Tab-separated table of C-alpha atoms and ligand atoms in Angstrom:
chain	number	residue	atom	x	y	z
A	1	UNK	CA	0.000	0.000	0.000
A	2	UNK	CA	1.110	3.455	-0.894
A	3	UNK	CA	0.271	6.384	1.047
A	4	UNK	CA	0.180	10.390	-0.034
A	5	UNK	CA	-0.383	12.868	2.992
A	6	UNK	CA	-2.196	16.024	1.771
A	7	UNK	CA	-1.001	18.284	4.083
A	8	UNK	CA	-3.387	21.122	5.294
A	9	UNK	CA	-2.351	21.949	8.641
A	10	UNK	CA	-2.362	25.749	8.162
A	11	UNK	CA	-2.907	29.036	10.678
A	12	UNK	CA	-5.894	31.193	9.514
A	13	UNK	CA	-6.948	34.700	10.952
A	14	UNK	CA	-10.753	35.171	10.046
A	15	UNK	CA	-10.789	38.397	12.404
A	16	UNK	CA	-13.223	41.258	11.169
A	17	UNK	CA	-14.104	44.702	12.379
A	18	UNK	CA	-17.944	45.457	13.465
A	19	UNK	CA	-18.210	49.270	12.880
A	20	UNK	CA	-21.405	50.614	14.644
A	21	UNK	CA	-22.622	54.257	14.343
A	22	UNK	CA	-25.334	56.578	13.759
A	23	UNK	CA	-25.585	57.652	9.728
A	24	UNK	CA	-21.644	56.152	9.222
A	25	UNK	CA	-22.812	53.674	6.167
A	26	UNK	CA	-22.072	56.428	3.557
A	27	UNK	CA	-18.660	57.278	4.893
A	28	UNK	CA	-18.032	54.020	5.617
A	29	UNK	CA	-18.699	52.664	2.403
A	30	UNK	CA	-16.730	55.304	0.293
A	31	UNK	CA	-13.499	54.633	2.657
A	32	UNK	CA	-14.329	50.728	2.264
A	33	UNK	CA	-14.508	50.692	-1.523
A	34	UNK	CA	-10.975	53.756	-1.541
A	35	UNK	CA	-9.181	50.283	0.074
A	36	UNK	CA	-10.778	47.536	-1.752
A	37	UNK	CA	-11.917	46.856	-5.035
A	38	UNK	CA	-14.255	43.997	-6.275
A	39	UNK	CA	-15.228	42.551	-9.692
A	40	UNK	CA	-18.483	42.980	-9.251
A	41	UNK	CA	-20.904	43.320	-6.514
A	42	UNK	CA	-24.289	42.510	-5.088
A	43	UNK	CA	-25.996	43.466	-2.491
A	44	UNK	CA	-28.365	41.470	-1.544
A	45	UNK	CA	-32.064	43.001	0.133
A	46	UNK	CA	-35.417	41.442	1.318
A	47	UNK	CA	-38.559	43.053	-0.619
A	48	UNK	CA	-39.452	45.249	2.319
A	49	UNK	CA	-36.106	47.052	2.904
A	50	UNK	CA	-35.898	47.278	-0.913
A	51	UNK	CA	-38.802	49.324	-0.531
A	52	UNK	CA	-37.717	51.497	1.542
A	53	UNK	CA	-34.121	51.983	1.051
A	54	UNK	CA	-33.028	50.845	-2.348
A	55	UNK	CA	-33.567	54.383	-4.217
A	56	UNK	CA	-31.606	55.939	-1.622
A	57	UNK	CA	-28.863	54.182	-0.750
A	58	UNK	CA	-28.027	53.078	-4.408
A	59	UNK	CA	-25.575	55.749	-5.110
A	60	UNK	CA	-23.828	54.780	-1.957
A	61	UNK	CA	-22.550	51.731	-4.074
A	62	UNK	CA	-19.835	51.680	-6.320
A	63	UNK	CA	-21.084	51.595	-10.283
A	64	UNK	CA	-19.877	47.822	-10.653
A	65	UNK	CA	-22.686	47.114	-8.126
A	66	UNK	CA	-26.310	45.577	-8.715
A	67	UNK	CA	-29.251	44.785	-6.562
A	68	UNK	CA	-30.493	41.333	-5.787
A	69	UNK	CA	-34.366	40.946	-4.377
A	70	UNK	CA	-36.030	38.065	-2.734
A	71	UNK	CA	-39.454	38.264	-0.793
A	72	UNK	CA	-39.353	38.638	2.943
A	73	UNK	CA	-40.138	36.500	5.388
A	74	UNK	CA	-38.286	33.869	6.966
A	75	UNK	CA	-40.663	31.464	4.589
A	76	UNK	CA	-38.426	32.530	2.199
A	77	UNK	CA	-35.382	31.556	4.083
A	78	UNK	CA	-35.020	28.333	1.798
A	79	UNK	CA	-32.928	26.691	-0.817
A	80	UNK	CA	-35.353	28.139	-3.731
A	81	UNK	CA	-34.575	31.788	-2.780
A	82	UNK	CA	-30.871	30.693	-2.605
A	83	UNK	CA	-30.526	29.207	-6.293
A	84	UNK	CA	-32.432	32.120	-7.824
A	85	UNK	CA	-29.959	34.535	-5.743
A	86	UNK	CA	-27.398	32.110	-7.679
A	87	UNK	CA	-28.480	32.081	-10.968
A	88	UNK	CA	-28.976	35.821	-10.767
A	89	UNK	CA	-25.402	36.150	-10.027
A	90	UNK	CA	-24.299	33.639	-12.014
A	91	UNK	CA	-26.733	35.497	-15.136
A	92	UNK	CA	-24.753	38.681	-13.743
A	93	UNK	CA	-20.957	36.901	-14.205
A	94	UNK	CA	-20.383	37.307	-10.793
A	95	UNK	CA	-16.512	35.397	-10.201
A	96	UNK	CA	-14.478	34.710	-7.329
A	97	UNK	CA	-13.136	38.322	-6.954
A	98	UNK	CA	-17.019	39.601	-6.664
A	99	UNK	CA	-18.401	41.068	-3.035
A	100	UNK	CA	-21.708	40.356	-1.823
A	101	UNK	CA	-23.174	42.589	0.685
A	102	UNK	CA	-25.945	41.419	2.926
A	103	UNK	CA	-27.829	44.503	3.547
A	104	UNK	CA	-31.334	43.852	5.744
A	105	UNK	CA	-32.460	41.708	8.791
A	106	UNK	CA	-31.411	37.911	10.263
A	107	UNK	CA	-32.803	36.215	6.742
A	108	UNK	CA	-31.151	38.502	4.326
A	109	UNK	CA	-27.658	38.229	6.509
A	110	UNK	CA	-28.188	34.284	6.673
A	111	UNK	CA	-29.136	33.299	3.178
A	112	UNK	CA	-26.653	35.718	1.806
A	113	UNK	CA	-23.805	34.835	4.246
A	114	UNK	CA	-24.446	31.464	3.246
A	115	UNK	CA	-24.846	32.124	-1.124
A	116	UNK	CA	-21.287	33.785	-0.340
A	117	UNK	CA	-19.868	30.664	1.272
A	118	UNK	CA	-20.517	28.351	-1.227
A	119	UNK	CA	-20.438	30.299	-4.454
A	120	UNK	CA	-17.468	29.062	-6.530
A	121	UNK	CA	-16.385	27.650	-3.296
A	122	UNK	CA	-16.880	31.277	-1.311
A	123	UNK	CA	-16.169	34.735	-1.938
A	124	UNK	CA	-16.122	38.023	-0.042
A	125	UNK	CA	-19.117	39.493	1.886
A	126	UNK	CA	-20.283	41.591	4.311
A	127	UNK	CA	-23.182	42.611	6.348
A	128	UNK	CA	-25.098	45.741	6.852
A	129	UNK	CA	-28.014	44.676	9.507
A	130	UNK	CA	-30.801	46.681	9.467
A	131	UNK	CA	-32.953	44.757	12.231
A	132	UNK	CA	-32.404	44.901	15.639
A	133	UNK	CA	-31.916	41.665	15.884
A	134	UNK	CA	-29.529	41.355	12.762
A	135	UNK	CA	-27.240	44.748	14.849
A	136	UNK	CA	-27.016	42.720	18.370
A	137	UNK	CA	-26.892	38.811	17.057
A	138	UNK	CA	-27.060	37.437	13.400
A	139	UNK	CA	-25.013	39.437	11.477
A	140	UNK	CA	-21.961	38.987	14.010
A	141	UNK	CA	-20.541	35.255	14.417
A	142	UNK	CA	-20.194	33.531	11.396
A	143	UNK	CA	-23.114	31.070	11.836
A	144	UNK	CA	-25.109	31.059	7.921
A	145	UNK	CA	-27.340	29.156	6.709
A	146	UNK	CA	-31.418	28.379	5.486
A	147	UNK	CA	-34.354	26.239	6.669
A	148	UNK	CA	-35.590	23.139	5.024
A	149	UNK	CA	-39.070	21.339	5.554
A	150	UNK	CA	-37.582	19.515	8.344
A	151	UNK	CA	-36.614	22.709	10.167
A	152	UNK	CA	-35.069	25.907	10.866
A	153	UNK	CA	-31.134	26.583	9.859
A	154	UNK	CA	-30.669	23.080	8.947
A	155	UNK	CA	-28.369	23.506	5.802
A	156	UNK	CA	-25.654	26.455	6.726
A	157	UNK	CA	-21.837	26.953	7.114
A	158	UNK	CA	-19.548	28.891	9.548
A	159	UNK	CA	-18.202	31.630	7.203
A	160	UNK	CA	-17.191	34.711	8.525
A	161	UNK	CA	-17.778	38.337	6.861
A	162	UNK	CA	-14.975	40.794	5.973
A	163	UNK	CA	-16.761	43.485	7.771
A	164	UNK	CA	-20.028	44.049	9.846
A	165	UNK	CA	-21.406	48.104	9.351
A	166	UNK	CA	-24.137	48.757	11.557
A	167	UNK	CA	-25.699	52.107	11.041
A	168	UNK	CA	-28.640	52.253	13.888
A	169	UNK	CA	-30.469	54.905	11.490
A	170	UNK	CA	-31.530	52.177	9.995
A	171	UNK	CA	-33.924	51.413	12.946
A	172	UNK	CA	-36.404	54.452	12.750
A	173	UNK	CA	-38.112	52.571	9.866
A	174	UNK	CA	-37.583	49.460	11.588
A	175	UNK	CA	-41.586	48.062	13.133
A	176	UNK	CA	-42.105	48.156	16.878
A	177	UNK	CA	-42.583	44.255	17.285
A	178	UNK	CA	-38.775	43.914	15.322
A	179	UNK	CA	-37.912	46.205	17.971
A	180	UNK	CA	-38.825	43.787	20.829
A	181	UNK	CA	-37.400	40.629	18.819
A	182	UNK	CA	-34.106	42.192	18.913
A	183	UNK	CA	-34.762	43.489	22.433
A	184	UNK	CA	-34.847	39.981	23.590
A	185	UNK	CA	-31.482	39.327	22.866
A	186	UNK	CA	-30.637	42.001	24.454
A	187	UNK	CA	-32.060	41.006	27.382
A	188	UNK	CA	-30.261	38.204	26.896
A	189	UNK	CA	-27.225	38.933	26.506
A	190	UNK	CA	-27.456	40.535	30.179
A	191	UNK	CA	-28.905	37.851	31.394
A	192	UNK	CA	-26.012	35.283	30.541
A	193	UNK	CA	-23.236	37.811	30.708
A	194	UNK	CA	-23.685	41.223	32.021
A	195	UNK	CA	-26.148	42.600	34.805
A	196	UNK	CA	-25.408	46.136	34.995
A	197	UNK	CA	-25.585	46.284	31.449
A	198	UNK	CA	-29.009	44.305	31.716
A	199	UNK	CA	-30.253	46.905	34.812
A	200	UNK	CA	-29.288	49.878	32.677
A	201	UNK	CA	-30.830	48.906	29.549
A	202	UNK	CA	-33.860	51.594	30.273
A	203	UNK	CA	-31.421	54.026	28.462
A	204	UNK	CA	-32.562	53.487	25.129
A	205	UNK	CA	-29.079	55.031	23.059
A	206	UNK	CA	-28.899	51.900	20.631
A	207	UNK	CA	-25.301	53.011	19.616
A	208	UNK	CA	-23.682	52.129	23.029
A	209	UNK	CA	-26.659	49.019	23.517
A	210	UNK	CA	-25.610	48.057	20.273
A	211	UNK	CA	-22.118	48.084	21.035
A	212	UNK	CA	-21.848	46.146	24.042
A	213	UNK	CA	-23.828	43.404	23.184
A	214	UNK	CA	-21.503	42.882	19.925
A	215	UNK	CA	-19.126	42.985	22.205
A	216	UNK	CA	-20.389	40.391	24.418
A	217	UNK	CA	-21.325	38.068	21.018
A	218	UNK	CA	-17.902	38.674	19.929
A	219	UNK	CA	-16.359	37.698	22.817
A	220	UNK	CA	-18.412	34.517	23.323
A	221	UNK	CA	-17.773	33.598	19.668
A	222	UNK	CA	-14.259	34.190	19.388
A	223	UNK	CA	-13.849	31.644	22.242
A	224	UNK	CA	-15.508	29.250	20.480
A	225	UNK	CA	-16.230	29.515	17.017
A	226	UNK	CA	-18.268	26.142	16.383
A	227	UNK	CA	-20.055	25.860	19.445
A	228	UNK	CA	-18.333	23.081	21.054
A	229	UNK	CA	-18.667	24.553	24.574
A	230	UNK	CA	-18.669	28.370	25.256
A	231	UNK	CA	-21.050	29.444	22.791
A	232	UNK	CA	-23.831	27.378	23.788
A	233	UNK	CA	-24.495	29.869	26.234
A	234	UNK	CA	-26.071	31.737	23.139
A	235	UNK	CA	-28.525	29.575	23.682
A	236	UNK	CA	-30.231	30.572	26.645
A	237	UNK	CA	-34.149	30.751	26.113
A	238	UNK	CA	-33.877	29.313	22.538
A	239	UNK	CA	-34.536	25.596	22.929
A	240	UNK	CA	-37.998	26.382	24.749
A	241	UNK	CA	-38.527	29.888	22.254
A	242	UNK	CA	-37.853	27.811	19.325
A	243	UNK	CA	-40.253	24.817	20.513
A	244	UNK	CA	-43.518	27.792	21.114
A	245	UNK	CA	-42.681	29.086	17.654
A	246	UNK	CA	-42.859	26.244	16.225
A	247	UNK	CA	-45.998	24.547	18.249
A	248	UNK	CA	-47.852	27.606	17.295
A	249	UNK	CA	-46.612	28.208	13.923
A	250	UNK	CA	-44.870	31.007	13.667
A	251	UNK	CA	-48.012	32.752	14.540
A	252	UNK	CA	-45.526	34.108	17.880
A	253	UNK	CA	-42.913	37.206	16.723
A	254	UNK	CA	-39.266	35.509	17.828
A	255	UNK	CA	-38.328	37.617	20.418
A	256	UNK	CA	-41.650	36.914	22.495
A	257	UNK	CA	-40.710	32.877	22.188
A	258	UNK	CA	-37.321	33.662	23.470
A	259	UNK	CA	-38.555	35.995	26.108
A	260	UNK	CA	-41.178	33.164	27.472
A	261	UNK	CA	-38.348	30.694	26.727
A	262	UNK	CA	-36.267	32.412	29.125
A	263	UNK	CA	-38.729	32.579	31.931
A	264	UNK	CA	-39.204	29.034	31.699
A	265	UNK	CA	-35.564	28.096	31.693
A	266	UNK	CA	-34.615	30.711	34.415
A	267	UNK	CA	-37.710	29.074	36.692
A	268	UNK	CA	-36.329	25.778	35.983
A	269	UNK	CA	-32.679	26.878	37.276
A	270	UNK	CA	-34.482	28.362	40.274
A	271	UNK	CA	-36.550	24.936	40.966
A	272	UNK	CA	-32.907	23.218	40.632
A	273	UNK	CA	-31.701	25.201	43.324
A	274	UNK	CA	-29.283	26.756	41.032
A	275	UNK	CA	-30.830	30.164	40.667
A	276	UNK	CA	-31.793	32.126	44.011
A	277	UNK	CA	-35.321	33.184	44.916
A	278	UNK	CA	-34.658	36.852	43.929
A	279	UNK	CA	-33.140	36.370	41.141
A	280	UNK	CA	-35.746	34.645	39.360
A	281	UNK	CA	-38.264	37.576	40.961
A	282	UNK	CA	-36.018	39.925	39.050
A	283	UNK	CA	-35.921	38.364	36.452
A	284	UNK	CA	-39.690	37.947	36.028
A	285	UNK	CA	-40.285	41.492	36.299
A	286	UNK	CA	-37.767	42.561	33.563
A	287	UNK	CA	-39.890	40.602	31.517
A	288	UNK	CA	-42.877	41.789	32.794
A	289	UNK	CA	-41.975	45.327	31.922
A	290	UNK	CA	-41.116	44.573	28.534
A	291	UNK	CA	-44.414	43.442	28.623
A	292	UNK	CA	-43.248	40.234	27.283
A	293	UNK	CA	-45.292	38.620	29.862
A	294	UNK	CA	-48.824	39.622	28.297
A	295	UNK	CA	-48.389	36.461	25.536
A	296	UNK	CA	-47.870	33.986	28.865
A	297	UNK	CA	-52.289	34.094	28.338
A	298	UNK	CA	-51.608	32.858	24.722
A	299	UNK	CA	-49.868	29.699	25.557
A	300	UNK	CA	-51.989	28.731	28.379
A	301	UNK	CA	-52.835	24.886	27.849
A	302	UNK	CA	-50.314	24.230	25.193
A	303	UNK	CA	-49.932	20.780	24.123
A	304	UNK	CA	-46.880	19.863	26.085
A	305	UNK	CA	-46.223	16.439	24.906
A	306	UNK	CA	-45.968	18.319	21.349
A	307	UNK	CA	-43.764	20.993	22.483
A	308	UNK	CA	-41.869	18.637	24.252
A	309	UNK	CA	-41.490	16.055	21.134
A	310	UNK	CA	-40.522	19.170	18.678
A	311	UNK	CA	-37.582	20.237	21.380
A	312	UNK	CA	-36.546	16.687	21.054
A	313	UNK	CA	-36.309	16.729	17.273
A	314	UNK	CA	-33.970	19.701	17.435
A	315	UNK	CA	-30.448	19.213	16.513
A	316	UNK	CA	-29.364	20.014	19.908
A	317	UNK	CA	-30.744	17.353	21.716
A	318	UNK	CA	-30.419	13.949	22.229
A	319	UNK	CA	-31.869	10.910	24.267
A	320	UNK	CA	-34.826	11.822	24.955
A	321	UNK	CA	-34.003	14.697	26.659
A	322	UNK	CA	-33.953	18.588	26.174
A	323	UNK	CA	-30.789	20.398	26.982
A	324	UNK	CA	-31.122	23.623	28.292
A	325	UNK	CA	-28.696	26.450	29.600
A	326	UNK	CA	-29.179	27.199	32.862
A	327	UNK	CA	-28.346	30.411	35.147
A	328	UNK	CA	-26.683	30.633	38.129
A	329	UNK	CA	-27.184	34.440	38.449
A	330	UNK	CA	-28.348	37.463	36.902
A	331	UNK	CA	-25.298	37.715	34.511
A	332	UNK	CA	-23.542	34.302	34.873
A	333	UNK	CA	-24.529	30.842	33.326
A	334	UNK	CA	-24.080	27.684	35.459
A	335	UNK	CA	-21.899	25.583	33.858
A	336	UNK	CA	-19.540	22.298	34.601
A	337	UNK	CA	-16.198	22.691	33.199
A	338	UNK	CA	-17.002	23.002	28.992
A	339	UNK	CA	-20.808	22.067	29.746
A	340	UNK	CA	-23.364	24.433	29.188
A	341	UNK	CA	-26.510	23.212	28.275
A	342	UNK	CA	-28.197	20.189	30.810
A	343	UNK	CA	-31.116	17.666	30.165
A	344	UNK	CA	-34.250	18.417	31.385
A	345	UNK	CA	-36.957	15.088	30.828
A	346	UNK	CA	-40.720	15.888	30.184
A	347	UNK	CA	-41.877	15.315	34.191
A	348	UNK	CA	-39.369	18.146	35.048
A	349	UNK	CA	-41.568	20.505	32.087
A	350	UNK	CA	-44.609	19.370	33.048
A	351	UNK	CA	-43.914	20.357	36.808
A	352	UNK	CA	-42.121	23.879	36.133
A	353	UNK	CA	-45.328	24.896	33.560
A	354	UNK	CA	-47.714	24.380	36.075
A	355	UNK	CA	-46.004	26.476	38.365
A	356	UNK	CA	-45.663	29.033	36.088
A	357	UNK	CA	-49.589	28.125	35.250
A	358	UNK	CA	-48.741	27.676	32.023
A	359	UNK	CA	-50.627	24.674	32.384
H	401	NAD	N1	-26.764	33.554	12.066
H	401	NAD	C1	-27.031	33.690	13.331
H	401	NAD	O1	-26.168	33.595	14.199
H	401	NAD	C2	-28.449	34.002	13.733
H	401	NAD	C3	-28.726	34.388	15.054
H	401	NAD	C4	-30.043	34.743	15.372
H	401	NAD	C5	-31.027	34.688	14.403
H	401	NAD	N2	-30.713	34.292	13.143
H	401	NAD	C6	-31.735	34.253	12.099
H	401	NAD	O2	-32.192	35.583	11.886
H	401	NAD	C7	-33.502	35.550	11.381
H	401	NAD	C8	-34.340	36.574	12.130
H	401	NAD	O3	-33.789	37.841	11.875
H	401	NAD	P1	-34.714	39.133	11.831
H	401	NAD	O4	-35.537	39.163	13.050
H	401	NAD	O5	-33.858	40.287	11.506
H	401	NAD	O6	-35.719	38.774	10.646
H	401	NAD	P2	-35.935	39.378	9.187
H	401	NAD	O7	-34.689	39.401	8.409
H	401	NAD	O8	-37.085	38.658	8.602
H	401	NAD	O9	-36.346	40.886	9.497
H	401	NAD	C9	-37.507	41.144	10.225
H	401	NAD	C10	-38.457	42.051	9.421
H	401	NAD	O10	-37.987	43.385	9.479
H	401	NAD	C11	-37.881	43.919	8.165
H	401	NAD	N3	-36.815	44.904	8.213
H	401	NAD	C12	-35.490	44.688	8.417
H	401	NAD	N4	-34.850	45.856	8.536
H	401	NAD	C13	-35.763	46.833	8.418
H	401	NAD	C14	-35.708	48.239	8.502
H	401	NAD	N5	-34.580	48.905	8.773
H	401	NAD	N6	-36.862	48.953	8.318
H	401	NAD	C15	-38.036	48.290	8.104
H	401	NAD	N7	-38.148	46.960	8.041
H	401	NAD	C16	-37.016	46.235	8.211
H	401	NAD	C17	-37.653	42.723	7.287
H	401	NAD	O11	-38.023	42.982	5.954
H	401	NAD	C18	-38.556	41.691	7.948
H	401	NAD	O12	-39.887	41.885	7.531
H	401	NAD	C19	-34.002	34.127	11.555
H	401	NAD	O13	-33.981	33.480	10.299
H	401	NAD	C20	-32.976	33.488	12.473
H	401	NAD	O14	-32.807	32.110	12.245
H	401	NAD	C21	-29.452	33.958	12.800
């Protein structure tokens, strides 16, 4: 037998800048496209922000640059919208020195972060979130991707942008219930990592808000990339938020999933012992005054055995039992050693939503 070693051991930097300001995309842009130049690029929109933005933002673009279209929704967040994105590019000769630029909410930054990776084996991109939720979570970390009928995010990649350019004027247009998705991980991020930033979040400048909880993303992400450990903390509310989306079919906004899914998973690290008393009381009225707690009426009597069997299916959990990331305190996780999320079996659900008369 004959043996050939391809050798690939190699060091890689895939270190970016997140630039985050208040009307800084023009300037920002002009500077970016001074330094680099591209073949050929497309930035890449949903049909709302089109709408609203397109006409006057174009001329921010260099010439070589043309606009790319798909209908909004995360319905759309699927492998038909990414091989019409293709073909459009491909129609358009886009080649490995091209740029795409992701420029709208968590879908646009997904599928396109995801297009980039995998066209002619990845080129450039970056992102230019316009949601809430796109400034404080997708758009920073790498983590691409679409849904397929089997569920949400199941085909993606870990590719990392050049750049992320978050211009928070892009929030006045931005709808009040987008506002509260990306509030939740906001919330979040407080919740797992910082409590005075979480107790002074009443101070509504989204420029330093913004800033700190990229910088808590980015520091939980650069830790671990892939999510072996670390970055499960991320996490936190999303097993449970994802199952109530899904039981009620996306007829719940995100953020209010995640918000109830953090109740629920801070109550069951206070029933564990793990979580004091006042804590949890804290907790629950940060929530409350969000008013996140108003949609608790709207899952009264959910089918738990459902939720419970949907949680199950998720990629993160295995056994037949839900892992979970628990707190120890306002602002820390509970963890052992590199473990982060914990099983939690149906009985332990059952008991926690009564409590919480959920059921
Ligand atoms: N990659 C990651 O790490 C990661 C993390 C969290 C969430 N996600 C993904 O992000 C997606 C959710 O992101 P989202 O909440 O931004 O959804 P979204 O992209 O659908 O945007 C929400 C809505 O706001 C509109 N919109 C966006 N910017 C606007 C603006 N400035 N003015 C007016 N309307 C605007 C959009 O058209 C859309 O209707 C989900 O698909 C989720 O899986 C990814």
């Amino acid at each position: 037998m004959q043996k050939v070693s391809v050798k690939l051991k190699k060091k890689v930097d895939y270190s970016y800048d997140i630039y985050i300001g208040n009307k800084i995309l023009g300037d920002w842009l002009l500077d970016y496209f001074k330094q680099n130049s591209f073949s050929i690029i497309g930035i890449i929109t949903d049909s709302n922000v089109d709408k609203i933005y397109k006409e006057k933002i174009t001329s921010l673009f260099p010439k070589n640059s043309r606009w790319f279209t798909f209908s909004a929704g995360e319905e759309n967040k699927n492998i038909n919208t990414l091989l019409q994105l293709s073909s459009s590019l491909q129609k358009e000769n886009f080649d490995r020195k091209s740029l795409l630029v992701a420029l709208g909410g968590g879908v646009t930054g997904d599928i396109t972060g995801f297009l980039a990776s995998i066209y002619m084996r990845g080129i450039s991109f970056i992102q230019i979130p316009t949601s809430l939720l796109a400034m404080v979570d997708s758009s920073i970390g790498g983590k691409t991707g679409i849904d397929t009928e089997f569920g949400k995010n199941l085909l993606g990649t870990f590719s990392q942008p050049e750049a992320v350019v978050i211009d928070t004027e892009f929030l006045k247009t931005l709808p009040e219930i987008e506002i509260k998705n990306g509030m939740a991980e906001i919330i979040k991020h407080g919740l797992i990592f910082d409590k005075d930033y979480l107790l002074n979040l009443k101070d509504t400048d989204y420029e330093k808000i913004v800033k700190r909880s990229c910088e808590i993303k980015s520091y939980v992400v650069s830790k671990d990339e892939k999510e072996n450990g670390l970055r499960q903390i991320l996490n936190f509310g999303h097993t449970i938020g994802h199952g109530l989306e899904k039981l009620f079919d996306f007829s719940l906004p995100h953020g209010i999933c995640v918000a109830l899914g953090m109740l629920i998973e801070s109550r069951i690290s206070m029933e564990r012992k793990i979580l004091s008393i006042e804590d949890y009381n804290q907790i629950e009225n940060i929530l409350k005054n969000y008013g996140y707690l108003n949609y608790l009426e709207k899952i009264k009597g959910l089918d738990i055995e459902k939720l419970f069997s949907i949680m199950l299916s998720d990629k993160k959990n295995l056994k037949g039992k839900v892992r979970i990331v628990l707190l120890k305190k306002i602002g820390r996780v509970y963890n052992e050693g590199n473990i982060y999320s914990f099983p939690v079996d149906i009985n332990e659900f059952i008991k926690v939503f009564q409590t919480l008369n959920i059921l």
